[in-house]
Amino acid sequence: MSYLAIKIGAWFISGLAAFTLLWDASKPPAPKLQPGVQITTTLISIAPMLPTTTTTTAPKGCAQYVADAITAGWPADQSPLLARVMFRESRCNPLAFNSQDSNGGSRGLMQINGVHETWLKEAGIITHLDDLFRPEVNIIAALHLWRMVGWQAWKATT
């Protein structure tokens, strides 16, 4: 592109801008405010709205839940079978729910049956069956059940 073409383009754009400014200048001035007249102003915030904070935890994987279980008291030598059962029962999803279970539904990581509600409440592990959706509660409930009947509660073999 030649120097002359650039100069003509700049002159054209400058002229167009001046014409636009003059065009707006030909409009009648806005009416002046009169005393006693109410003015309505709408304010628009330019500050970004921050999302409200909520306390959530990132979902964990099976290995992390097994580590939590060992910390909660599960024997470390049971961790391979614990991981297999946890994966088979819930795919390591603490919110897993099986409403088709005839034993009052199964909840959480280890799919604890609702039929165990009474003794879980008596043991102070839960106050409501929905507590079993909390991984730490489900792991403790499963530990107590395992101590009572072993892996047969999950039809698992060592």
XYZ file of C-alpha atoms in Angstrom:
158
model
C 0.000 0.000 0.000
C 1.378 3.358 -0.958
C 2.007 6.313 1.261
C -0.581 8.334 -0.694
C -3.295 5.689 -0.159
C -2.625 5.678 3.590
C -2.827 9.461 3.707
C -6.127 9.511 1.775
C -7.573 6.799 4.044
C -6.600 8.731 7.177
C -8.081 11.940 5.726
C -11.323 10.119 4.880
C -11.637 8.606 8.390
C -10.907 11.987 10.006
C -13.524 13.649 7.843
C -16.076 10.969 8.669
C -15.417 11.412 12.399
C -15.837 15.190 12.131
C -19.070 14.753 10.180
C -20.400 12.386 12.893
C -19.572 14.898 15.618
C -21.252 17.709 13.693
C -24.304 15.579 13.041
C -24.764 15.008 16.811
C -24.233 18.734 17.433
C -27.273 19.573 15.324
C -29.607 17.853 17.815
C -31.485 20.133 20.207
C -29.935 20.329 23.681
C -31.355 18.122 26.419
C -33.915 19.912 28.565
C -32.536 21.475 31.722
C -33.660 20.218 35.098
C -36.564 22.045 36.631
C -36.810 22.576 40.398
C -39.256 20.190 42.083
C -39.135 17.609 39.277
C -38.279 14.061 40.313
C -35.344 12.434 38.551
C -35.045 8.673 38.149
C -31.569 7.283 37.701
C -30.716 3.680 37.007
C -27.300 2.665 38.268
C -25.475 -0.118 36.512
C -22.592 -1.648 38.391
C -19.406 -2.199 36.481
C -17.863 -4.195 39.311
C -17.947 -7.933 38.664
C -20.296 -9.931 40.828
C -18.390 -12.555 42.765
C -20.088 -15.896 43.249
C -21.161 -16.770 46.750
C -18.806 -19.195 48.367
C -19.981 -22.591 49.425
C -18.034 -25.253 51.164
C -17.657 -28.192 48.842
C -15.064 -30.848 48.570
C -13.675 -32.253 45.400
C -14.691 -35.827 44.727
C -12.041 -38.354 45.621
C -11.017 -41.522 43.873
C -11.204 -45.061 45.216
C -7.595 -45.017 46.436
C -8.208 -41.866 48.468
C -11.352 -43.328 50.049
C -9.443 -46.514 50.918
C -6.735 -44.369 52.528
C -9.469 -42.576 54.504
C -10.843 -45.969 55.559
C -7.444 -47.105 56.847
C -7.134 -43.835 58.756
C -10.610 -44.488 60.213
C -9.547 -47.900 61.529
C -9.889 -50.418 58.709
C -6.983 -52.899 58.791
C -4.438 -52.081 56.074
C -4.309 -55.724 54.983
C -7.991 -55.456 54.001
C -7.389 -52.536 51.635
C -7.270 -54.553 48.362
C -10.634 -56.204 49.048
C -12.027 -52.972 50.472
C -11.140 -51.176 47.232
C -12.746 -53.925 45.111
C -15.945 -53.946 47.181
C -16.155 -50.150 47.238
C -15.752 -50.002 43.461
C -18.208 -52.840 42.843
C -20.854 -51.431 45.183
C -20.792 -47.723 44.287
C -18.041 -47.081 41.727
C -16.552 -45.065 44.626
C -19.405 -42.564 44.459
C -20.364 -41.461 47.996
C -23.797 -40.368 46.719
C -24.674 -43.741 45.194
C -28.172 -44.919 46.101
C -29.920 -48.161 45.227
C -33.629 -47.741 45.839
C -34.285 -51.238 44.431
C -32.593 -52.879 47.426
C -35.308 -54.708 49.378
C -33.429 -54.052 52.636
C -34.435 -50.397 52.860
C -32.250 -49.109 50.039
C -28.463 -49.038 49.920
C -26.501 -45.834 50.467
C -23.036 -44.451 49.927
C -19.606 -45.840 49.152
C -20.130 -49.281 50.660
C -23.899 -49.395 49.959
C -24.991 -49.792 53.572
C -28.548 -51.140 53.705
C -31.329 -49.159 55.367
C -32.209 -52.254 57.406
C -29.204 -51.412 59.605
C -30.664 -48.036 60.611
C -31.609 -49.032 64.162
C -28.243 -50.397 65.294
C -26.366 -47.611 63.466
C -28.406 -45.062 65.438
C -27.911 -46.978 68.688
C -24.162 -47.096 68.048
C -24.192 -43.313 67.522
C -22.830 -43.605 63.997
C -25.805 -41.935 62.297
C -28.796 -39.837 63.257
C -30.534 -40.305 59.900
C -30.023 -42.718 56.997
C -28.919 -39.807 54.791
C -25.791 -39.565 56.973
C -24.572 -42.626 55.064
C -24.028 -40.416 52.006
C -21.139 -38.763 53.872
C -18.040 -40.821 53.021
C -16.507 -40.670 56.497
C -19.760 -41.888 58.106
C -20.260 -44.630 55.514
C -16.709 -45.888 56.030
C -17.208 -46.086 59.823
C -20.598 -47.803 59.430
C -19.068 -50.329 57.027
C -16.210 -50.951 59.457
C -18.633 -51.739 62.278
C -20.654 -54.019 59.998
C -17.453 -55.758 58.815
C -16.359 -56.307 62.419
C -19.725 -57.975 63.155
C -20.109 -60.247 60.120
C -17.011 -59.868 57.968
C -17.155 -59.599 54.204
C -20.293 -61.723 53.961
C -22.357 -58.522 54.287
C -21.095 -57.688 50.790
C -20.913 -61.296 49.572
C -17.205 -60.833 49.058
C -14.557 -63.478 49.494
C -10.972 -62.958 50.509
